[in-house]
Every structure is written in C-alpha cells, then in structure tokens.
Short mmCIF file of C-alpha atoms and ligand atoms in Angstrom, two decimals:
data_model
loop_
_atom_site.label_atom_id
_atom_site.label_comp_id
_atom_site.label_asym_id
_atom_site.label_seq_id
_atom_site.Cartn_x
_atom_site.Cartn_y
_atom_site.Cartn_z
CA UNK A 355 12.45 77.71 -39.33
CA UNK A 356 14.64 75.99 -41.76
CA UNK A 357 13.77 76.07 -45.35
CA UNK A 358 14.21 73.14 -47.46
CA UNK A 359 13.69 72.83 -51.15
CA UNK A 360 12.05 69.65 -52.62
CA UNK A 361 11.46 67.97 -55.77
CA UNK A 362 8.36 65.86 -56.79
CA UNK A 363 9.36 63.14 -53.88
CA UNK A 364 8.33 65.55 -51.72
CA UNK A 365 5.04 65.63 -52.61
CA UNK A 366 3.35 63.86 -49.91
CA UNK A 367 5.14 65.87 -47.51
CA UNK A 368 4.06 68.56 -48.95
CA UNK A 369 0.43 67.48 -48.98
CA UNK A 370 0.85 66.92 -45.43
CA UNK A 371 1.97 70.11 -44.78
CA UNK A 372 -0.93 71.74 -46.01
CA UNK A 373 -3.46 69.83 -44.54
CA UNK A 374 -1.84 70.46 -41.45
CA UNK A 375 -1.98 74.09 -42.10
CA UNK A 376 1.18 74.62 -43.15
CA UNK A 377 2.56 77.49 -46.12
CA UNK A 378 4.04 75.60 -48.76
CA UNK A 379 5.60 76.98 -52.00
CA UNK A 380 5.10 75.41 -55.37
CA UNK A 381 5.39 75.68 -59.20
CA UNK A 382 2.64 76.89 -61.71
CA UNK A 383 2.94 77.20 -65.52
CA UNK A 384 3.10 80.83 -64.75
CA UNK A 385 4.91 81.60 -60.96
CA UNK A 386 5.79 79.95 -57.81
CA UNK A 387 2.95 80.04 -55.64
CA UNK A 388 2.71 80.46 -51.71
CA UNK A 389 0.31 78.10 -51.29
CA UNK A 390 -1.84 77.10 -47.86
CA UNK A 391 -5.49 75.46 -47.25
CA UNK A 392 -7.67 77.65 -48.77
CA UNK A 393 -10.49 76.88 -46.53
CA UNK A 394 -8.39 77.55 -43.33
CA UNK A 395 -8.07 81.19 -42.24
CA UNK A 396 -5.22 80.31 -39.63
CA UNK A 397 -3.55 78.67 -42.29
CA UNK A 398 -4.02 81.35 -44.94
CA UNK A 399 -3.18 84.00 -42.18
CA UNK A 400 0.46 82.79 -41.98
CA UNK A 401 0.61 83.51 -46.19
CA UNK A 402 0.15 87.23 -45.42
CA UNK A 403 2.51 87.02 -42.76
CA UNK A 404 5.02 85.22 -44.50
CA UNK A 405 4.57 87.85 -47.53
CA UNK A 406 4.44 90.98 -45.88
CA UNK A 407 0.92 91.43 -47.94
CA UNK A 408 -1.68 93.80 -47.52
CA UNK A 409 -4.86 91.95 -45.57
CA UNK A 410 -7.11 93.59 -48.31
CA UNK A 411 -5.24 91.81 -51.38
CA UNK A 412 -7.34 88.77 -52.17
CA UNK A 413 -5.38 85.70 -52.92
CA UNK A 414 -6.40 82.41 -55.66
CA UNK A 415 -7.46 79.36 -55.13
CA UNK A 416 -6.50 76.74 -56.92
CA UNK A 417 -8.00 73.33 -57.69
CA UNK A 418 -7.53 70.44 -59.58
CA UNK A 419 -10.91 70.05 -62.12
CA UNK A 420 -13.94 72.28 -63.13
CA UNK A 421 -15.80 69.77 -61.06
CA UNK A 422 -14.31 71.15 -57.30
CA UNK A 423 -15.14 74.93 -58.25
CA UNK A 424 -18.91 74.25 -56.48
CA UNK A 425 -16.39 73.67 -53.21
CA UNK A 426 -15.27 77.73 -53.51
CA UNK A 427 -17.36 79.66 -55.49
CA UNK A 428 -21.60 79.70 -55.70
CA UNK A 429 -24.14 80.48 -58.18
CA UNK A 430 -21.17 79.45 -60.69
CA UNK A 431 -22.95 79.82 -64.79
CA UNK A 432 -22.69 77.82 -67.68
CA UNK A 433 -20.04 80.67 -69.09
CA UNK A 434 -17.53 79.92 -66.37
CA UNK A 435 -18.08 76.07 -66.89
CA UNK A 436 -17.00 76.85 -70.68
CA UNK A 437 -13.91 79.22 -70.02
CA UNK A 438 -12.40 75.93 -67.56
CA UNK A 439 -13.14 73.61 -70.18
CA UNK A 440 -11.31 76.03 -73.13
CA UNK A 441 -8.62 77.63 -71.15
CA UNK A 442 -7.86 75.48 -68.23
CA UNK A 443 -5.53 74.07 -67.02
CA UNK A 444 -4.05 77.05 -67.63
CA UNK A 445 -3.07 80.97 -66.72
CA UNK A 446 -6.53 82.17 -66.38
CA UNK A 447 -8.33 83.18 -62.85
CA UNK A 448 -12.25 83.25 -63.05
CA UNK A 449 -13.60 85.89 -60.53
CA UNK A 450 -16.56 84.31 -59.30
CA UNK A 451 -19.33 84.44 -56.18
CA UNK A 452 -17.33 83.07 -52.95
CA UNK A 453 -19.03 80.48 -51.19
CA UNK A 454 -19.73 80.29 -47.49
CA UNK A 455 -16.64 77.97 -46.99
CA UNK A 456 -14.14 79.86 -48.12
CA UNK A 457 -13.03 82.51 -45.08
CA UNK A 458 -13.10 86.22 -46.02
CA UNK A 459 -8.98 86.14 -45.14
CA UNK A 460 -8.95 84.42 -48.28
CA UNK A 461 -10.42 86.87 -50.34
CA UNK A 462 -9.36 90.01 -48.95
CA UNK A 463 -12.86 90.90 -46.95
CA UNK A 464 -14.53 90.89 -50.65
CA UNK A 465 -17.51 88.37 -51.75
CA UNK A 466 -15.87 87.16 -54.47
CA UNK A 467 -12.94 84.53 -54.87
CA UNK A 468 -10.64 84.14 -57.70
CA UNK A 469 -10.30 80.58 -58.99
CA UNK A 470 -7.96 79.05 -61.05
CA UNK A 471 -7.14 75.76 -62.24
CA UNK A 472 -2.92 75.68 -62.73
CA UNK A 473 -1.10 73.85 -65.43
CA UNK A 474 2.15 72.92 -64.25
CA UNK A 475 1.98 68.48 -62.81
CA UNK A 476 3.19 70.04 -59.92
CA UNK A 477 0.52 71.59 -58.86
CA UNK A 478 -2.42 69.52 -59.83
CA UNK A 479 -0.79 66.56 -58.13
CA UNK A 480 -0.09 68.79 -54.89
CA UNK A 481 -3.93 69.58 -54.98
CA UNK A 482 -5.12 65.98 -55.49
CA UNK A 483 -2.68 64.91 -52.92
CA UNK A 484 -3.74 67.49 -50.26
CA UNK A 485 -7.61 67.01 -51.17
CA UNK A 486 -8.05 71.08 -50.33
CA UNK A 487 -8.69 74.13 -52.55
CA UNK A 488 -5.36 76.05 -52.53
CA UNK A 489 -4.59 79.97 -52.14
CA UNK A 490 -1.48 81.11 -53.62
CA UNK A 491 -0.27 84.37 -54.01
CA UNK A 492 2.61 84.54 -56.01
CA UNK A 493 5.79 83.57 -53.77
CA UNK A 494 7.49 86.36 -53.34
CA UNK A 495 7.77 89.01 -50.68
CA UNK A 496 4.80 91.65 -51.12
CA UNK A 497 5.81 94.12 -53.71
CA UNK A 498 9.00 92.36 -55.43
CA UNK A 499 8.87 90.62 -58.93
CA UNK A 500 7.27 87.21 -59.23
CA UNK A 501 9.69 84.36 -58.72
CA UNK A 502 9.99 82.16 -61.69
CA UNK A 503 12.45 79.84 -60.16
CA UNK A 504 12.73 77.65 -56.68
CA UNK A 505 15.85 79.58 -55.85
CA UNK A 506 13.99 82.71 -56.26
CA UNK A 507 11.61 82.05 -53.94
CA UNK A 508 14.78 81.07 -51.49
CA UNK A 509 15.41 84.39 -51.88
CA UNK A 510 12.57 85.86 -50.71
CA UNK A 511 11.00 82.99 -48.44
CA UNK A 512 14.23 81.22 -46.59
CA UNK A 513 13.22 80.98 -43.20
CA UNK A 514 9.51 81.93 -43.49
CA UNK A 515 8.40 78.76 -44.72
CA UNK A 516 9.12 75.04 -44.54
CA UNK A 517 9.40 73.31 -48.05
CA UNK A 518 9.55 74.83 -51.50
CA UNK A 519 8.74 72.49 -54.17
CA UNK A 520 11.07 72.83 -57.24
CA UNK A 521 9.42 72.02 -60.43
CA UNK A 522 11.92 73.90 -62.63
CA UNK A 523 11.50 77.29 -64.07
CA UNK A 524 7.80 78.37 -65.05
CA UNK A 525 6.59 78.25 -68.41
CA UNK A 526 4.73 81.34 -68.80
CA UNK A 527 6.65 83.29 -66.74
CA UNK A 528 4.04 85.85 -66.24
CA UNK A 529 0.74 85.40 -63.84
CA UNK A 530 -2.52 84.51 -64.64
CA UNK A 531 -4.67 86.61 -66.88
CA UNK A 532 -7.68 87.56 -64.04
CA UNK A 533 -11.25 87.97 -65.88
CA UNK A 534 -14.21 89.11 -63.41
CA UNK A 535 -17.44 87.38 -64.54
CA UNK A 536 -19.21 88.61 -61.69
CA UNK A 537 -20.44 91.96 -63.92
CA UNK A 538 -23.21 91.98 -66.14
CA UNK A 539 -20.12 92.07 -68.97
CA UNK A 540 -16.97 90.11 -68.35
CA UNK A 541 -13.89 92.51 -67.30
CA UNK A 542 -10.00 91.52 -67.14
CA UNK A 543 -8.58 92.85 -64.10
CA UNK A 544 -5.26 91.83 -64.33
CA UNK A 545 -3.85 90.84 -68.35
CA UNK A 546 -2.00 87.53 -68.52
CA UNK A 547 -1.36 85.44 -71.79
CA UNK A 548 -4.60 84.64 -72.08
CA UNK A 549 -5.69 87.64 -74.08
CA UNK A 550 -9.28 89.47 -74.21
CA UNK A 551 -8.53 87.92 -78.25
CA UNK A 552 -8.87 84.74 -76.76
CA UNK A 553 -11.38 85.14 -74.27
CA UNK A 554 -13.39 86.79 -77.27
CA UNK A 555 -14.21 83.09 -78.88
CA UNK A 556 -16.39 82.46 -76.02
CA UNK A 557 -17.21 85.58 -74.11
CA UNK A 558 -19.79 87.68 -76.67
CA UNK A 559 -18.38 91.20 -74.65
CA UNK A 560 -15.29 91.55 -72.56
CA UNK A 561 -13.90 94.61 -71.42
CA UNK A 562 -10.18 94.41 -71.88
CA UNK A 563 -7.45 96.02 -69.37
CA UNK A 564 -6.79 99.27 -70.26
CA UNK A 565 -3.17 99.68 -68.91
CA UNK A 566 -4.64 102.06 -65.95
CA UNK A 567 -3.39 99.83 -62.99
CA UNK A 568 -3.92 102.46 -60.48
CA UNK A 569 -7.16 102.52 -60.71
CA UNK A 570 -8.28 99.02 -61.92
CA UNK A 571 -10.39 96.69 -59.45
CA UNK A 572 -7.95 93.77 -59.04
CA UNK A 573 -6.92 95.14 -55.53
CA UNK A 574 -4.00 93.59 -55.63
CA UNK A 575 -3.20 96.16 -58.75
CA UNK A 576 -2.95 99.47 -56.90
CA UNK A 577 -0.06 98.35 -54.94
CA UNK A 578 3.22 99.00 -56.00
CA UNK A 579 4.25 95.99 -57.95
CA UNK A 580 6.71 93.73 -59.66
CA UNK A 581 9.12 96.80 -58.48
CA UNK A 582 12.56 95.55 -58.92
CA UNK A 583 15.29 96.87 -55.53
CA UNK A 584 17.04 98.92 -57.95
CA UNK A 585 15.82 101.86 -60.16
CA UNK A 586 13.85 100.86 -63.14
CA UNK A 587 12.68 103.10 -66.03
CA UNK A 588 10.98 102.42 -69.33
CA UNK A 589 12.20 103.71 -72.44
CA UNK A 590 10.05 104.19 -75.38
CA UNK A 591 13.16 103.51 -78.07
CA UNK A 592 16.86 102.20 -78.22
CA UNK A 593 17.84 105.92 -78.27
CA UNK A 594 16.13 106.83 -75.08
CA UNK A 595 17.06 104.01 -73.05
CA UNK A 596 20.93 104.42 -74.70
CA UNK A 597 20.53 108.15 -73.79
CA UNK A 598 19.49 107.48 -70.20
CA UNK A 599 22.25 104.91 -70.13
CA UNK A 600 24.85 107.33 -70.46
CA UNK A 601 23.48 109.40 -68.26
CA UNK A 602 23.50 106.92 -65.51
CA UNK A 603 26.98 105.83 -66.28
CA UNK A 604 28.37 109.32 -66.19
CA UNK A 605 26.66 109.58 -62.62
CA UNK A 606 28.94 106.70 -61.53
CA UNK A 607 25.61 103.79 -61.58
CA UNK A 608 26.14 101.17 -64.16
CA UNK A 609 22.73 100.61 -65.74
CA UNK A 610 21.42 97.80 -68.26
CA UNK A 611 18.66 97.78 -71.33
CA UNK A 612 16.59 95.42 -70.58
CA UNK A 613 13.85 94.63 -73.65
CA UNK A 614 13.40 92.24 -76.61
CA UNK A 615 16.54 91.47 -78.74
CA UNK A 616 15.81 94.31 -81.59
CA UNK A 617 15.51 96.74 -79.05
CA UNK A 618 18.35 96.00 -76.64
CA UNK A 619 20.47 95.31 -79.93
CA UNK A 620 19.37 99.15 -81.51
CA UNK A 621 20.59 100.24 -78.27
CA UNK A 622 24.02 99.38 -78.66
CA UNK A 623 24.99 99.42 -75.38
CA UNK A 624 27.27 96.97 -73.61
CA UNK A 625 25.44 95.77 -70.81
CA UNK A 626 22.11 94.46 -71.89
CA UNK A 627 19.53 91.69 -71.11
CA UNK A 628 18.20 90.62 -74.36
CA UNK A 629 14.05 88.94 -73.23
CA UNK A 630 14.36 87.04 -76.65
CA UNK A 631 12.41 87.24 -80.08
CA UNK A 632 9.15 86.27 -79.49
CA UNK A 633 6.32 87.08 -77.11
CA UNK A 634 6.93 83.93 -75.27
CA UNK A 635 10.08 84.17 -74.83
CA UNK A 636 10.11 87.64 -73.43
CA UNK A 637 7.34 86.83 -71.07
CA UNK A 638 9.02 83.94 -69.83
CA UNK A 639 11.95 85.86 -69.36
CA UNK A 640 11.24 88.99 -67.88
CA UNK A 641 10.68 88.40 -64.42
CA UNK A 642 14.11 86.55 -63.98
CA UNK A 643 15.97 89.16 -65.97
CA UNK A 644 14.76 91.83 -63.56
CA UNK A 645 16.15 90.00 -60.60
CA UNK A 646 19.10 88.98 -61.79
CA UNK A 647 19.67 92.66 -63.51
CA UNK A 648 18.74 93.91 -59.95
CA UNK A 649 21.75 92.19 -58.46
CA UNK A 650 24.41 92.88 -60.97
CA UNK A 651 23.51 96.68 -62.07
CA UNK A 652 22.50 99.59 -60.08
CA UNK A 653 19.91 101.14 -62.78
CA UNK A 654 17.40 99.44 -64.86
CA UNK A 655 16.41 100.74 -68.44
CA UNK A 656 13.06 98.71 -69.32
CA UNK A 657 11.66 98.92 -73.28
CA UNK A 658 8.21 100.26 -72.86
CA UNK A 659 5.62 101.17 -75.31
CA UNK A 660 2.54 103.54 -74.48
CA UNK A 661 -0.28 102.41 -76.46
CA UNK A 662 -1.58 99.63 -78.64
CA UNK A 663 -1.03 101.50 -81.40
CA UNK A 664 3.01 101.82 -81.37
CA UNK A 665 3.07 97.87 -81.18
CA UNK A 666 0.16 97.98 -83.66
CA UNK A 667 2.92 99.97 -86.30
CA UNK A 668 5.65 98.43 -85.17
CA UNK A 669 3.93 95.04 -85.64
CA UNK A 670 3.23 95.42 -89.23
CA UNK A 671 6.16 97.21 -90.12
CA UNK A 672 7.42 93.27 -90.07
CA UNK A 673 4.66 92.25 -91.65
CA UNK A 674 3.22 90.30 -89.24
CA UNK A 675 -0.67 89.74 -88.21
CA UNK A 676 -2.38 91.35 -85.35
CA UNK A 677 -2.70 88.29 -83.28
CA UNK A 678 0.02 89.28 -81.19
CA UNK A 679 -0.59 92.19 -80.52
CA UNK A 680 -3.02 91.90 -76.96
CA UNK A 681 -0.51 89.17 -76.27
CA UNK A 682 2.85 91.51 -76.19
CA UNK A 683 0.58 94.42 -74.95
CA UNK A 684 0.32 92.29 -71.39
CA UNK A 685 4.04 92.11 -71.03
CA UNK A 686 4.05 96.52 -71.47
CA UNK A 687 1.40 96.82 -68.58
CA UNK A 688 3.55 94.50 -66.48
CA UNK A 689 6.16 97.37 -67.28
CA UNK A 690 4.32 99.75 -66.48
CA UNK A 691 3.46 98.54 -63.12
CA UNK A 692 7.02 98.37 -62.74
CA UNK A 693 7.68 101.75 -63.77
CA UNK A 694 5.30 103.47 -61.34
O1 LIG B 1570 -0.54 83.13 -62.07
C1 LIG B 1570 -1.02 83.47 -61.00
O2 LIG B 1570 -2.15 83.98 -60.92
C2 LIG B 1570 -0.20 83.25 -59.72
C3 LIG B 1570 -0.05 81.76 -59.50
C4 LIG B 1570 0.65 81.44 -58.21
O3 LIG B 1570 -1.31 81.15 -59.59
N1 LIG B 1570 -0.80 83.89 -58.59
C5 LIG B 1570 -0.80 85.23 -58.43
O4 LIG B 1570 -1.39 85.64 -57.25
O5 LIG B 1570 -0.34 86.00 -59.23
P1 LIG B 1570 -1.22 87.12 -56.69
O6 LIG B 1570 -1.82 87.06 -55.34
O7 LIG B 1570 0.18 87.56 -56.79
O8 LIG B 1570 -2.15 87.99 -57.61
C6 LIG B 1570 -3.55 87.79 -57.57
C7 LIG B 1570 -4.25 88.97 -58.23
C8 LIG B 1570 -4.17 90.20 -57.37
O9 LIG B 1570 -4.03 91.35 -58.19
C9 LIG B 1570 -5.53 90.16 -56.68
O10 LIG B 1570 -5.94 91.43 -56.25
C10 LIG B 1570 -6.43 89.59 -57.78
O11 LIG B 1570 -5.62 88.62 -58.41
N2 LIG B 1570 -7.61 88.94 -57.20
C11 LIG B 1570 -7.66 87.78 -56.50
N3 LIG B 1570 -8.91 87.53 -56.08
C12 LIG B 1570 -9.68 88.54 -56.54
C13 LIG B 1570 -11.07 88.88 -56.41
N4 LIG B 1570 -11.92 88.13 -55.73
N5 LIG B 1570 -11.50 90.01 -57.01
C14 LIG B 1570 -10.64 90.79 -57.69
N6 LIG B 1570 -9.33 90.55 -57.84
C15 LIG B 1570 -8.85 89.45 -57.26
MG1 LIG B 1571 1.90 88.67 -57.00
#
C-alpha cells in the first residue's frame, strides 16, 4: 500500500476513508492519531494490526461535541458533562461506561471506553466530516515514542496505511491526561497537561498518578513505552548525566543530555538537546527530541527527577509558585516510562 501524506484538502478523502473502514492518521493538539471508525471492529482491527499493539490496550474515541458522547459511552453524569464543557476541546480522556455500540476491540475486552474530545481543526473537522466516533491510538508503532509530526508517523506507518493528514507539529506534544470517573472517586490513569490541579476546580476528590506506571490501571501503561531504539537513561543532575556521558564516550557510543536548558547547559557537554525553558516548551519538545536524538547518537542521557519534592525545591529555589509543579511532574513520569 502506498502511503500518501495530505493536508486539509484532503479532508473529504479522508472522511471517506474512514467511513469506508479505512486507518487514517491525523493531527491532535497533543499526537498524531491512528484513527479508524470507532464503531467498526473490522475497521478498528486493522489499527492493531497496523501498530503492532497488544489486543488488550484499549484505544480513544474521539468526537466532535459533549453532545455525541451518549453515541459511546452510557449512564454518562452531570460531572463528566462539566469536565467537557471546562477542559474540552482539549488533552483530557474521560473514562466512562461503554455503550452497547461500541465493539469490545475498541476497548480492549474492558466495559469502559475512553472518550475524548481533540483540539487541533484537524481533527474536529475530520470527525464532522466522517459523521463516526473515532479511535486513535497514538500513531506510532506499538512501543516507540509518540509522533509529533506527519513525517514521524511516515516513519513508523509508510506502507501500513493510506493517507496521513499533516496538520503541522502538535501543540502539546504530550498525550492526553486520562481521568477514570468510573470509581466512586475520580483517578488519573495516565498524567497529561491537564493536571489533578486543574481537575481539582471541579472534581471535589481526585486521586492523582503516582508515577508507579507498572502497576497503574491504564492498560496501556504496563507496556513498555515511549522507549526510544537507542539506550536511554535518566539522570537526576548535570553531573550524573555528564558523568555517564563520559563514560559512554570512552566506550566508543556518542551519547547526548537531553533535558531543559539549565540542566543540559550545567552539564556542559557538547552534544545536547536543550527541551526549552518552560514546561510547555519541554513538553512540546520531548517526544521529537527523542527521535531525532535516537537517529544521530547511540546513547541517550534523559534529566529525571524522583519525586515531587526535588521539583518542589528546585521550583522555589527560583522563586516561583507551585502551580507548575503537577504540570512539569507529567513530563518526569513520561521519563520514567522511558527509562524502564
Ligand atoms: O492524546 C492522546 O490521548 C492521543 C491522541 C491521539 O488522542 N492518544 C493516545 O492513545 O495517546 P494511546 O492509545 O496511545 O493511549 C491511550 C491510553 C492507554 O494507556 C490506554 O490503556 C488508556 O489510554 N485507555 C484507553 N481506554 C481506556 C479505558 N477504557 N480504561 C482505562 N484506560 C484506557
Ligand atoms: Mg501511545
């Protein structure tokens, strides 16, 4: 099959394509998605295949407006109906009851489906156009890091599917925070920029991600993930990842220091991939630096910080609030799903 990328002209074809139950990847405001008719198991079969992805790894669906969620999910409360209308369109996945029409391919053999409504014109237009709820996993090959670009997913999907939608790079850069609101108190699976801080304005409880990913319920979080084709390790400080630097170098392996300008600066090493200043701009960055480290250096050196209460310190040593804090801790989990 030939792969062809497409801008917005495409989008009719593209509509077409799903509603004929075809795999087509598009942009979000967070990844590329590999996207098919969510209420058509052949359809979302070919996703997996295409993916190389675990048949127990539930995928999202995506739609358009609060209004279509009745379509996927059941017994949906007032709560959800107030987390769409504060934080969507936008990087936030409601686990919810599945309804009968959605096929348990979908959702990994469980009773509940993720739902999501994305950001990005793209997408929403792609929805409206094909008039169908739409899974998407992220679009690239089960168990390498997220594609944040069309040509990204090229790399991973050439010849698998038939149209990739370019919408640019991704805003976020990092998926969807996923919050299960089918417990008797609200848990996030999986963090994402929308923080349990956040969530916290209209959620009275929430249990917040702990970091554990091994054992957290987002099935899709036990696997190995985000894992880069090269070696990656975090470093807790500049003089960790500089000493394992040297190391690798000595060994022959030419690594990079990969973390947010003060760090990869302390580190005073020459090959570095500086993720930027803020916490936007390293979460927008990291998945791209990781493949494009992966094809220029044989070892990745990652910053990483154990607990909340390093960034907590290291946070106010600059005298700024605590707001960010939940927000930077979701780019460190994503490390540390990288470094297991
Ligand atoms: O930002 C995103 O969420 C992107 C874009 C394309 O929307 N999608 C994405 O999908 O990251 P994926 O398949 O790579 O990750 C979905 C995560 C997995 O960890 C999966 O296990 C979890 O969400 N998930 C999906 N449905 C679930 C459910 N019913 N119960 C628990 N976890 C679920
Ligand atoms: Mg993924």
């Amino acid at each position: 099959m030939q792969t062809i990328i497409g801008k917005e002209e495409r989008l009719n074809y593209a509509a077409e394509l799903i509603r004929s139950g075809e795999v087509v990847a598009f942009p979000t405001e967070t990844v590329y998605g590999l996207g098919a008719d969510a209420l058509n198991g052949n359809a979302v079969r070919k996703i997996f295949e295409a993916k190389g992805r675990p048949a127990d790894n539930p995928l999202i669906v995506h739609i358009s407006a609060p209004g279509q969620v009745n379509s996927v999910a059941q017994n949906v409360s007032e709560l959800a109906f107030k987390l769409f209308q504060k934080f969507s369109p936008g990087p936030l996945t409601l686990v919810l009851k599945k309804a009968p029409a959605v096929p348990l391919i979908t959702t990994g053999g469980l009773g509940t489906v993720g739902v999501r409504i994305p950001r990005h014109p793209l997408a929403l237009k792609l929805i409206e156009a094909c008039g169908r709820p739409i899974a998407a996993p992220s679009a690239n090959r089960s168990g390498r890091v997220s594609p944040t670009e069309a040509a990204h997913v090229l790399e991973d999907m050439d010849g698998k599917i038939p149209l990739i939608l370019d919408g640019g790079k991704t805003e976020v850069g990092i998926e969807s925070t996923v919050l299960d609101l089918t417990k008797e108190i609200p848990v996030i699976l999986r963090p994402g920029a929308i923080t349990a801080k956040m969530l916290s304005e209209i959620l009275p409880k929430v249990i917040d991600h702990k970091g554990e990913v091994i054992i957290a319920e987002a099935p899709g979080m036990k696997y190995r993930h985000y894992s880069p084709t090269k070696p990656c390790i975090a470093a807790l400080d500049p003089e960790s990842a500089a000493g394992k630097y040297d190391e690798v170098l000595s060994g022959g392996i030419i690594p990079v220091i990969i973390g947010r300008e003060d760090f990869v600066l302390a580190g005073k090493r020459e090959n570095h991939i500086s993720l930027g200043k803020t916490v936007e701009e390293c979460m927008s960055s990291l998945f791209s630096a990781l493949r494009s480290a992966e094809k220029k250096y044989g070892y990745i050196i990652l910053q990483y910080f154990p607990n909340r209460s390093i960034f907590a310190r290291q946070q106010n040593q600059k005298g700024r609030g605590g707001g960010d804090i939940r927000a930077y801790f979701t780019i460190i989990a994503k490390s540390c799903i990288i470094s297991l």
